Amino acid sequence: MKRQLIVFVKQVPDTKNISGEAMTPEGTVNRAALPAIFNPEDLNALELGLELKDRFGYSVIVATMGPPNAAEVLRAALYRGADEAILLTDKGFAGADTLATSYALSCCAKTVKNYDLILCGRQAIDGDTAQVGPQLAEKLEIPQVCYVEEVIELEKKKIKAKRSIEGGFEVLESQLPALLTVVECNEPRPKAAKRIMKYKKAKTASELKKFHGNADYTDAPMLTEEEAKLKEKNLWIHEWNAAKIGADLQRIGMKGSPTKVKKIQSVVLEATEVVNVEPTGSGINKLIHELIEDHTLG
Amino acid sequence: MAEKRGNVWVFIEQEAGKIADVSLELICKGREIADRLDVKTEAVILGNNLEGSIETLFHHGADVVYQVEDKALEPFTVLPYAEAIVSLLKEHKPNIFMVGATLKGRELAPRIASTMLAGLTADCTDLQIDNFVDKLTKTDHKDKLMQIRPAFGGNIIATIVTTWEDPQMVTVREGVMKITSPNKSRKGKVVKVKPEISASSKIVKVIERITQEKSIDLKKSQIIIAGGYGVGSKENFKIIYDLANTLNADVGASRAAVDAGWINHDHQVGQTGVTVRPKLYIACGISGSVQHRAGMDESSKIIAINTDPDAPIFSVAHYGIVGDLNEVIPKMIKAFRAKV
Ligand SMILES: Cc1cc2nc3c(=O)[nH]c(=O)nc-3n(C[C@H](O)[C@H](O)[C@H](O)COP(=O)(O)OP(=O)(O)OC[C@H]3O[C@@H](n4cnc5c(N)ncnc54)[C@H](O)[C@@H]3O)c2cc1C
């Protein structure tokens, strides 16, 4: 059987490039106005997975949990070289904190069953928690190697990886299967034109139904036919819900989340009383004088 | 009789026996919270042959130190640390467990929280005790830990509460909690623990390890002259060093200057660099992104030098100089030399 690895990725709002349009008049962020992007470090994780595909012939499965339109991020992964894609989507997954998220992802990995490696980006830019990777490893009872920069060796049962630590780096050897969290360590390959041509037709079941005017499988047998055709051409994006991955409904979504958000405040620039200093010799002389007088300087 | 509340626990991070600053910061914060809840502050330190470093934990406010020693705990790897800590948490049932948000802390805490089925909030910048009403389940929670953290790229501040069983777990950003001055006569109890570490926790081995001392620790600096992308080049960073030398200050930088390769990452101030609180911070050619401000806006005095009068840095500055740093800085050096 071909060796498989799973890359878990996330679609996130682009918090790095908050443009003028995404700001409200009060100076706070309007999240809905932010474009959705491939979480940057997940792209690094995908690239590492694709390098392992090139080096060792791995089959790369990419999976994400999110709303139906998160299939977009899976297609972006297929364009770059992923072999298979899984969308975990279910209303029950909504409102999950990192514990409930890692539980759902662990059910997904167990459903895939046969894997040597799980790759995740170190953290997602919407939360910056870096918790899902280690929690997922714990749920699967496999070792974790965090902050990986490079896979040095990969054998049948062992992996050697270089990772960053405080003030330097470390080479760790771990048994397989293992989970790696990946930092910004490589140049993710661009989408391949040929693959775009092919995989832009890749669909989830929901997308197929929508494509046919929200038809239903029971009264539109052509859906079953089309599904078979897409599968044959490897253009089928698996769409799995909580039942399909055997998730305990008490442990997913809001119910499975021990943390609750009490309050959200937007960071508004509070205007401090700023003393305007003229960039002239006398303006600066006066400033330095003041700072010496109040013992800040000297 | 009301059930006795659990204590406040702090994970003590050590490297070659030296305790991380953030662990002392958390002992001080833990002391404050424990006093508020009328419980003890307890520290847990792991390693092999840990000697000498324990006393300072008592001086800063710990009542009890669990000293956990085993060969498998040196050097640090996640699995044996997690196993040893989980078994202590199950035995002693603390109310709160705090871990520094260092690289080690951020890989260790989630592994532990997952086993404990505990809530965990990452990178807190403030912690408070307050009541919480869960509107969903209509339950009242008394004296809960308010876990306050920036999210969404620093654009929002969220207050998070753990509603499940204890412990309430947090990682806390380095440099944000203050270290109170130690009381050298304060004493406490050491509890030595010999952990049981299973073979399955020993399947990750450290093959090689290379570290370098940090070239600078800005957390301790009194005056910082920070240069940003507006400095323009590596060569021109000399002007920043000139001002620093004149004022007996250290040099900081924005991420844009670090990314450009003008100065090394140890100098980076901000969300992904160090958090500083000097008595004077001079930002030169730094626009003042949220991520940068997060690391410096608590400085006692801030001077901003920027050609753009609308740069956000001016919103946190006490003194603003709208001008070219290449002209302003030499004038500052000249003015200072003339005064002293
Ligand atoms: C997750 C994340 C984490 C981050 N963490 C950090 C962090 O820890 N620290 C950090 O600093 N950034 C961080 N950033 C990056 C941050 O968003 C900004 O990109 C960065 O701080 C910008 O650096 P800058 O102000 O030097 O550069 P710019 O934004 O390019 O600003 C340069 C400024 O120099 C001024 N200028 C130009 N020429 C002159 C001159 N001759 N004289 C005077 N002024 C001049 C310009 O008007 C401008 O305001 C992070 C970003 C993300 C997304």
XYZ file of C-alpha atoms and ligand atoms in Angstrom:
691
model
C 0.000 0.000 0.000
C 1.198 3.480 -0.833
C 2.488 5.497 2.103
C 0.151 8.323 2.972
C 0.412 11.574 4.856
C -2.317 14.018 5.838
C -1.907 17.785 5.771
C -4.496 19.674 7.818
C -5.079 23.179 6.514
C -7.347 26.089 7.359
C -8.980 28.889 5.483
C -8.547 32.110 7.452
C -9.432 35.773 7.128
C -6.429 37.769 5.989
C -5.615 39.498 9.259
C -2.225 40.649 8.023
C -3.427 42.922 5.311
C -6.161 44.901 6.865
C -6.972 47.464 4.248
C -8.904 50.665 4.633
C -12.089 49.007 3.395
C -12.020 46.510 6.217
C -11.969 49.230 8.841
C -15.158 50.618 10.325
C -15.451 54.364 10.872
C -14.771 53.687 14.564
C -11.339 52.354 13.670
C -12.176 48.701 14.319
C -11.962 45.738 11.971
C -14.897 44.503 9.951
C -14.103 40.803 9.684
C -16.606 40.093 6.964
C -14.770 42.490 4.670
C -11.517 40.552 4.958
C -10.646 38.201 2.109
C -10.292 34.493 2.960
C -6.834 33.055 2.357
C -4.877 29.834 2.777
C -3.356 30.044 6.247
C 0.293 30.923 5.492
C 2.022 28.291 7.631
C -0.377 25.631 6.352
C 1.032 26.376 2.911
C 4.478 25.645 4.331
C 3.147 22.382 5.773
C 1.631 21.473 2.412
C 4.905 22.293 0.658
C 6.790 20.042 3.082
C 4.259 17.291 2.374
C 4.713 17.728 -1.367
C 8.491 17.599 -0.965
C 8.042 14.261 0.838
C 5.858 13.154 -2.045
C 8.678 14.039 -4.457
C 11.373 12.433 -2.318
C 9.641 9.321 -1.021
C 6.576 8.825 -3.182
C 4.049 9.734 -0.538
C 0.423 10.200 -1.370
C -0.665 13.583 0.025
C -4.149 13.912 1.493
C -5.234 17.416 2.373
C -8.081 17.984 4.820
C -9.832 20.958 6.339
C -12.696 21.591 8.699
C -14.906 24.518 7.828
C -18.026 25.762 6.105
C -18.914 24.324 2.662
C -17.014 27.076 0.849
C -13.772 26.016 2.543
C -13.570 23.555 -0.381
C -11.786 26.467 -2.062
C -8.695 25.973 0.080
C -8.710 22.258 -0.789
C -8.783 23.015 -4.485
C -5.879 25.417 -3.950
C -3.995 22.471 -2.434
C -4.924 20.191 -5.329
C -3.629 22.854 -7.749
C -0.286 22.683 -5.993
C 0.024 18.915 -6.006
C -2.121 17.263 -3.309
C -3.576 13.892 -4.367
C -6.807 13.757 -2.430
C -8.954 16.176 -0.458
C -11.374 15.919 2.439
C -13.772 18.593 3.622
C -15.104 18.156 7.150
C -18.274 20.098 7.337
C -21.242 19.883 9.654
C -23.294 22.475 11.521
C -22.329 20.564 14.654
C -18.678 21.540 14.223
C -19.440 25.261 14.548
C -18.164 27.226 17.496
C -15.380 24.764 18.278
C -12.415 25.838 20.358
C -9.045 24.150 19.874
C -9.950 21.100 21.970
C -13.153 20.366 20.042
C -11.366 21.096 16.764
C -8.536 18.700 17.496
C -11.052 16.038 18.509
C -12.907 16.367 15.181
C -9.632 16.285 13.232
C -8.556 13.195 15.157
C -11.784 11.443 14.100
C -10.983 12.387 10.522
C -7.451 10.975 10.761
C -8.819 7.777 12.296
C -11.254 7.468 9.413
C -8.383 7.828 6.930
C -6.638 5.265 9.134
C -3.483 4.540 7.217
C -0.983 7.396 7.599
C 2.672 7.807 8.548
C 2.644 11.517 9.118
C 0.302 14.344 9.900
C 1.463 17.827 8.990
C -0.020 21.067 10.290
C 1.093 24.661 10.086
C 2.427 25.825 13.436
C -0.488 28.208 13.911
C -3.308 29.988 12.097
C -3.244 33.749 11.778
C -6.808 34.269 12.996
C -6.091 32.870 16.442
C -2.318 32.421 16.648
C -2.787 29.742 19.321
C -0.574 26.930 17.938
C -2.634 24.502 20.019
C -4.430 22.328 17.501
C -1.306 20.469 16.332
C -0.165 19.225 19.755
C -3.752 18.517 20.839
C -4.396 16.492 17.703
C -1.218 14.470 18.323
C -2.349 13.751 21.864
C -5.804 12.663 20.724
C -4.205 10.232 18.258
C -1.674 9.123 20.870
C 1.208 9.807 18.537
C 4.340 11.888 19.174
C 4.556 15.504 18.042
C 7.509 17.415 16.675
C 6.757 21.135 16.692
C 8.345 24.041 14.775
C 9.821 21.794 12.084
C 12.041 23.430 9.472
C 13.277 20.396 7.601
C 12.815 16.640 7.340
C 16.318 15.196 7.326
C 15.570 11.489 7.053
C 12.506 9.364 6.688
C 12.658 5.628 7.085
C 10.000 2.986 7.357
C 9.379 3.513 11.044
C 11.386 6.612 11.920
C 11.728 10.269 11.056
C 14.552 12.684 11.744
C 13.617 16.354 11.636
C 15.256 19.668 12.375
C 13.211 22.102 14.388
C 13.735 25.463 16.012
C 14.115 25.894 19.756
C 14.809 28.934 21.926
C 18.065 30.425 20.607
C 18.879 27.655 18.144
C 17.768 24.365 16.702
C 17.475 20.701 17.529
C 17.418 17.491 15.518
C 14.799 15.087 16.855
C 14.241 11.483 15.972
C 10.742 10.138 16.373
C 8.877 6.957 15.673
C 6.140 6.953 13.063
C 3.346 7.764 12.853
C 4.076 11.261 14.108
C 2.648 14.743 13.824
C 4.794 17.672 12.700
C 3.925 21.338 13.015
C 5.700 23.357 10.373
C 7.020 26.912 10.495
C 7.766 29.308 7.645
C 10.699 27.289 6.315
C 10.204 26.854 2.572
C 8.953 28.600 -0.524
C 5.510 27.093 -1.244
C 5.306 26.103 -4.881
C 2.865 28.055 -7.049
C -0.322 26.538 -8.396
C 0.460 24.537 -11.522
C -1.448 25.723 -14.616
C -2.096 22.162 -15.782
C -3.445 21.137 -12.419
C -5.705 24.183 -12.274
C -7.214 23.157 -15.596
C -7.943 19.734 -14.208
C -8.872 20.332 -10.581
C -11.016 23.415 -10.994
C -13.658 20.835 -11.843
C -13.163 19.004 -8.557
C -16.302 19.080 -6.451
C -17.796 18.134 -3.134
C -21.225 16.508 -2.970
C -22.763 19.836 -1.920
C -21.149 21.595 -4.826
C -22.387 18.944 -7.230
C -25.926 19.323 -5.926
C -25.710 23.085 -6.097
C -24.365 22.854 -9.634
C -27.551 21.044 -10.579
C -29.897 23.586 -9.107
C -29.846 22.187 -5.590
C -31.021 18.806 -6.833
C -31.354 15.905 -4.446
C -29.705 12.506 -4.885
C -33.004 10.655 -4.407
C -34.874 12.344 -7.232
C -31.917 13.062 -9.506
C -30.116 9.785 -10.302
C -27.758 11.628 -12.616
C -26.037 12.950 -9.498
C -24.937 9.437 -8.629
C -23.662 8.982 -12.144
C -21.786 12.245 -12.116
C -20.307 11.438 -8.754
C -18.991 8.160 -10.132
C -17.488 9.997 -13.104
C -15.809 12.602 -10.908
C -14.436 9.843 -8.702
C -13.059 8.016 -11.676
C -11.214 11.126 -12.785
C -10.009 11.736 -9.253
C -12.020 14.947 -9.108
C -14.096 14.076 -6.078
C -13.572 16.088 -2.893
C -14.784 13.954 0.002
C -17.314 15.743 2.131
C -17.567 14.190 5.567
C -19.910 15.111 8.369
C -19.742 14.281 12.062
C -21.536 10.948 11.603
C -19.223 9.853 8.800
C -16.138 10.294 10.994
C -17.851 8.719 13.988
C -17.557 11.848 16.135
C -19.227 11.948 19.534
C -21.647 14.886 19.263
C -20.915 15.922 22.832
C -17.281 16.494 21.976
C -17.556 18.662 18.876
C -18.496 22.276 18.245
C -19.629 24.538 21.036
C -20.667 21.590 23.240
C -17.225 20.068 23.080
C -15.481 23.334 23.895
C -14.461 24.056 27.461
C -13.608 27.681 26.726
C -16.190 30.392 26.196
C -15.664 33.890 24.903
C -16.847 36.340 27.511
C -16.069 39.538 25.729
C -14.465 40.870 22.549
C -13.079 44.347 22.354
C -11.746 45.888 19.222
C -8.408 47.521 19.517
C -9.026 51.167 18.869
C -6.160 53.544 18.679
C -6.575 55.656 21.762
C -5.234 59.070 21.173
C -2.655 59.921 23.770
C -1.803 63.510 24.381
C 1.124 63.722 22.001
C 3.468 66.649 22.334
C 4.473 67.825 18.916
C 8.182 68.556 18.766
C 9.503 70.671 15.899
C 12.277 68.894 13.962
C 14.476 71.945 14.386
C 17.595 72.465 16.477
C 15.728 74.469 19.084
C 12.749 72.083 19.228
C 15.011 69.126 19.810
C 17.204 70.996 22.279
C 14.144 71.728 24.364
C 13.024 68.075 24.272
C 16.428 66.748 25.344
C 16.539 69.363 28.087
C 13.158 68.202 29.411
C 14.202 64.551 29.392
C 17.371 65.335 31.332
C 15.433 67.461 33.806
C 12.969 64.675 34.602
C 15.818 62.108 34.862
C 14.741 60.060 31.858
C 18.139 60.781 30.339
C 21.602 61.293 31.740
C -19.247 22.328 53.577
C -18.019 24.062 50.477
C -15.418 22.149 48.594
C -11.938 23.534 49.030
C -10.786 25.304 45.947
C -7.641 24.056 44.217
C -4.392 25.998 44.250
C -2.729 28.125 41.618
C -0.007 26.205 39.788
C 2.853 27.529 37.722
C 5.053 25.539 35.369
C 8.679 26.516 35.933
C 10.724 26.390 32.774
C 14.443 25.819 33.185
C 17.352 25.416 30.846
C 20.592 24.058 32.342
C 19.172 24.848 35.778
C 18.485 28.491 34.961
C 14.867 29.482 35.489
C 13.187 31.395 32.660
C 12.157 34.973 33.462
C 8.590 34.260 32.400
C 8.301 31.599 35.120
C 9.202 34.148 37.786
C 6.751 36.596 36.237
C 4.063 33.922 36.559
C 4.967 33.110 40.153
C 4.417 36.801 40.983
C 1.102 36.899 39.110
C 0.163 33.516 40.604
C 0.801 34.896 44.090
C -1.536 37.804 43.414
C -4.296 35.511 42.133
C -3.824 32.971 44.923
C -4.160 35.736 47.532
C -7.348 36.900 45.883
C -8.740 33.326 45.960
C -7.255 32.528 49.359
C -5.322 29.490 48.111
C -1.650 28.592 47.719
C 0.765 29.246 44.884
C 2.537 26.074 43.855
C 5.306 25.617 41.325
C 6.286 22.551 39.377
C 9.808 22.250 38.036
C 11.098 19.275 36.052
C 14.562 18.119 35.081
C 17.434 16.059 36.364
C 19.779 17.167 39.158
C 17.925 20.402 39.816
C 19.856 22.156 42.519
C 20.181 25.686 43.723
C 17.493 27.319 41.671
C 14.536 26.482 43.895
C 14.939 29.161 46.616
C 14.239 32.040 44.274
C 10.763 30.584 43.629
C 9.937 30.971 47.320
C 11.391 34.483 47.359
C 9.002 35.480 44.588
C 5.919 33.983 46.185
C 5.682 30.197 45.815
C 4.450 28.259 48.863
C 5.259 24.797 47.563
C 7.632 23.586 44.860
C 7.196 20.148 43.312
C 10.653 19.136 42.213
C 10.267 16.395 39.638
C 13.448 14.611 38.656
C 14.242 11.863 36.223
C 16.860 11.144 33.571
C 14.136 11.200 30.921
C 13.378 14.857 31.763
C 16.736 16.154 30.563
C 16.996 17.447 27.914
C 13.431 18.704 27.506
C 11.128 16.695 25.258
C 7.367 17.053 25.332
C 6.086 13.545 26.009
C 7.793 12.753 29.346
C 7.132 16.289 30.623
C 3.462 15.999 29.720
C 3.119 12.571 31.325
C 4.743 13.653 34.588
C 2.720 16.872 34.810
C -0.585 15.184 33.955
C -0.163 12.719 36.786
C 0.552 15.568 39.243
C -2.448 17.557 38.022
C -4.695 14.535 38.474
C -3.381 13.998 41.976
C -3.445 17.586 43.259
C -6.313 19.089 41.231
C -5.185 22.701 41.007
C -7.728 25.356 40.135
C -5.460 27.196 37.722
C -2.362 26.091 35.792
C -0.186 28.722 34.148
C 2.590 28.117 31.632
C 4.883 30.661 29.952
C 4.075 31.098 26.258
C 7.594 30.191 25.178
C 8.351 27.710 22.427
C 8.471 24.947 25.038
C 5.369 26.127 26.865
C 3.361 26.419 23.678
C 4.039 22.815 22.666
C 3.700 21.375 26.155
C 0.543 23.077 27.464
C -1.796 21.931 24.651
C -0.583 18.344 24.930
C -1.426 18.419 28.652
C -4.743 20.238 28.192
C -5.834 17.666 25.634
C -5.251 14.783 28.062
C -6.927 16.653 30.911
C -9.840 17.759 28.685
C -9.090 21.198 30.077
C -9.721 24.542 28.439
C -6.548 26.322 27.384
C -6.085 29.903 26.266
C -2.882 30.818 24.476
C -0.700 33.881 24.861
C -2.596 35.722 27.555
C -1.509 39.258 28.246
C -3.638 39.767 31.331
C -5.355 37.577 33.916
C -8.077 38.608 36.341
C -10.565 36.950 38.654
C -14.244 37.652 38.089
C -17.633 35.951 37.982
C -19.023 34.573 34.755
C -22.560 33.788 33.697
C -22.756 31.234 30.905
C -25.805 32.419 28.995
C -25.977 29.210 26.981
C -26.275 26.841 29.909
C -27.580 29.492 32.340
C -24.962 28.636 34.913
C -23.198 30.994 37.286
C -19.490 30.557 37.707
C -17.963 32.301 40.686
C -14.373 33.554 40.821
C -13.285 32.365 37.427
C -10.023 33.179 35.699
C -10.544 35.824 33.028
C -8.059 34.910 30.311
C -7.340 38.012 28.303
C -5.498 37.815 24.999
C -5.117 39.602 21.706
C -6.523 37.696 18.728
C -7.180 38.197 15.073
C -3.687 39.438 14.351
C -3.806 41.760 17.353
C -6.882 43.586 16.114
C -9.138 42.448 18.926
C -8.773 41.666 22.612
C -10.755 38.652 23.783
C -11.665 37.636 27.307
C -11.961 33.840 27.537
C -13.332 31.741 30.382
C -13.038 28.004 31.008
C -16.332 26.524 32.114
C -15.434 22.869 32.424
C -13.751 21.200 35.346
C -10.428 22.501 36.604
C -7.706 23.167 35.856
C -8.223 26.399 33.978
C -5.134 26.465 31.803
C -3.364 29.390 30.187
C -0.112 30.186 28.507
C 1.063 33.715 29.230
C 3.177 35.867 26.993
C 6.702 36.586 28.142
C 7.491 39.963 29.626
C 3.966 41.178 30.300
C 3.548 40.232 33.972
C 5.754 42.222 36.302
C 8.339 40.649 38.576
C 7.886 42.063 42.056
C 11.000 42.456 44.177
C 11.926 39.223 45.925
C 11.607 38.720 49.644
C 14.807 36.885 50.525
C 13.508 35.688 53.890
C 10.423 34.012 52.452
C 10.459 30.224 52.721
C 8.406 27.345 51.394
C 8.168 23.600 51.118
C 9.952 21.404 48.566
C 8.166 18.218 47.565
C 10.434 15.820 45.676
C 8.669 13.727 43.087
C 9.968 10.648 41.303
C 7.747 10.407 38.242
C 6.777 7.276 36.422
C 7.563 7.690 32.770
C 6.340 5.023 30.409
C 8.308 3.658 27.482
C 5.795 5.180 25.067
C 6.834 8.647 26.258
C 10.437 7.958 25.366
C 10.056 7.476 21.632
C 11.362 10.915 20.684
C 15.101 11.384 21.008
C 17.220 14.503 20.811
C 20.006 13.717 18.341
C 21.611 17.120 18.167
C 21.116 20.458 19.837
C 22.724 23.764 18.956
C 21.975 26.955 20.811
C 23.501 30.352 20.997
C 23.211 32.899 23.779
C 20.904 35.725 22.822
C 22.988 38.633 21.580
C 20.855 41.006 23.638
C 18.024 40.880 26.143
C 16.004 44.033 25.623
C 13.625 43.177 28.448
C 16.182 44.538 30.849
C 16.963 47.737 28.932
C 16.158 51.135 30.430
C 16.414 53.070 27.190
C 15.772 51.617 23.731
C 16.407 53.258 20.377
C 14.440 51.265 17.819
C 14.917 51.456 14.075
C 12.357 50.455 11.454
C 12.098 50.143 7.724
C 12.434 53.911 7.472
C 16.106 53.615 8.417
C 16.588 52.532 4.819
C 19.613 50.237 4.886
C 21.869 48.100 7.001
C 24.637 50.717 6.724
C 22.320 53.448 7.900
C 21.506 51.502 11.068
C 24.785 53.026 12.258
C 22.864 56.213 12.969
C 20.605 54.267 15.365
C 23.673 52.808 17.100
C 25.224 56.277 17.313
C 22.218 57.638 19.166
C 22.124 54.541 21.385
C 25.787 54.923 22.286
C 25.324 58.594 23.070
C 22.334 57.980 25.340
C 23.756 54.784 26.840
C 20.857 52.849 25.357
C 20.223 49.537 23.601
C 19.055 49.058 20.024
C 15.668 47.602 19.104
C 14.001 47.094 15.743
C 10.743 46.457 13.950
C 10.122 43.216 12.128
C 10.459 44.929 8.765
C 14.025 45.941 9.675
C 14.789 42.415 10.912
C 13.263 40.805 7.825
C 15.337 43.104 5.634
C 18.422 41.599 7.274
C 19.609 44.894 8.783
C 19.718 43.553 12.335
C 19.196 40.171 13.997
C 15.940 38.882 15.445
C 17.042 39.213 19.074
C 16.450 42.946 18.623
C 12.861 42.625 17.397
C 10.232 44.313 19.509
C 6.592 43.281 19.254
C 4.184 40.407 19.140
C 6.702 37.978 17.688
C 9.681 39.622 19.317
C 10.196 40.831 22.855
C 7.824 42.890 24.945
C 9.679 45.805 26.483
C 8.828 48.361 29.101
C 11.798 50.756 29.267
C 11.668 54.244 30.728
C 12.335 55.670 27.265
C 11.590 54.218 23.824
C 12.562 56.140 20.715
C 10.929 54.751 17.561
C 12.797 55.888 14.453
C 11.239 55.235 11.050
C 8.697 52.783 12.497
C 5.116 53.074 11.290
C 3.638 51.545 14.438
C 1.658 48.458 13.379
C -0.515 46.781 16.048
C 2.035 43.973 16.269
C 4.864 46.388 16.959
C 2.896 48.494 19.429
C 1.946 45.350 21.360
C 5.582 45.046 22.378
C 6.329 48.638 23.374
C 3.224 50.653 24.185
C 3.746 50.304 27.915
C 7.064 52.113 27.814
C 7.077 55.013 30.298
C 7.957 57.549 27.617
C 7.757 57.124 23.871
C 9.283 59.415 21.263
C 8.365 58.788 17.631
C 10.345 60.137 14.696
C 8.583 59.696 11.378
C 8.240 61.624 8.132
C 4.568 60.687 7.879
C 2.429 62.788 10.251
C -0.347 60.153 10.016
C 1.812 57.188 11.055
C -0.030 55.169 13.750
C 3.050 55.236 15.969
C 2.150 58.817 16.906
C -1.028 57.554 18.568
C 0.990 55.867 21.320
C 3.797 58.439 21.448
C 4.226 61.037 24.159
C 6.468 63.147 21.931
C 6.069 63.190 18.177
C 8.681 64.526 15.789
C 7.489 64.751 12.213
C 10.716 64.722 10.266
C 13.483 62.783 8.585
C 15.358 60.620 11.069
C 18.595 61.330 9.189
C 18.272 64.966 10.173
C 16.575 64.609 13.551
C 18.923 62.045 15.104
C 22.149 64.035 14.588
C 20.403 67.016 16.176
C 19.478 64.882 19.181
C 23.049 63.649 19.551
C 24.331 67.198 19.331
C 21.768 68.489 21.834
C 22.548 65.776 24.349
C 26.313 66.235 24.058
C 25.877 69.951 24.640
C 23.872 69.395 27.828
C 26.080 66.906 29.636
C 1.590 37.761 12.966
C 2.445 38.984 12.822
C 3.392 39.250 13.789
C 4.187 40.391 13.688
N 5.074 40.652 14.675
C 5.773 41.808 14.629
C 6.663 42.162 15.690
O 6.868 41.423 16.654
N 7.302 43.330 15.608
C 7.151 44.187 14.554
O 7.782 45.265 14.554
N 6.336 43.873 13.543
C 5.660 42.704 13.549
N 4.849 42.386 12.494
C 4.942 43.201 11.265
C 4.116 44.459 11.307
O 2.818 44.187 10.866
C 4.716 45.538 10.392
O 4.813 45.023 9.095
C 6.092 46.021 10.821
O 6.104 46.348 12.189
C 6.451 47.238 10.017
O 7.744 47.677 10.335
P 8.145 49.195 10.128
O 7.243 50.048 10.925
O 9.589 49.291 10.401
O 7.975 49.373 8.556
P 6.931 50.234 7.734
O 5.553 49.921 8.120
O 7.341 50.108 6.331
O 7.195 51.712 8.233
C 8.308 52.468 7.925
C 8.046 53.859 8.451
O 9.189 54.654 8.288
C 8.803 55.957 7.930
N 9.956 56.579 7.267
C 10.459 56.316 6.032
N 11.572 57.035 5.810
C 11.777 57.766 6.923
C 12.775 58.709 7.300
N 13.794 59.027 6.493
N 12.675 59.284 8.513
C 11.663 58.981 9.345
N 10.701 58.099 9.036
C 10.760 57.480 7.844
C 7.600 55.776 7.063
O 6.785 56.942 7.082
C 6.910 54.589 7.727
O 5.960 55.030 8.692
C 4.051 41.261 12.585
C 3.107 40.974 11.624
C 2.299 39.860 11.723
C 1.267 39.617 10.693
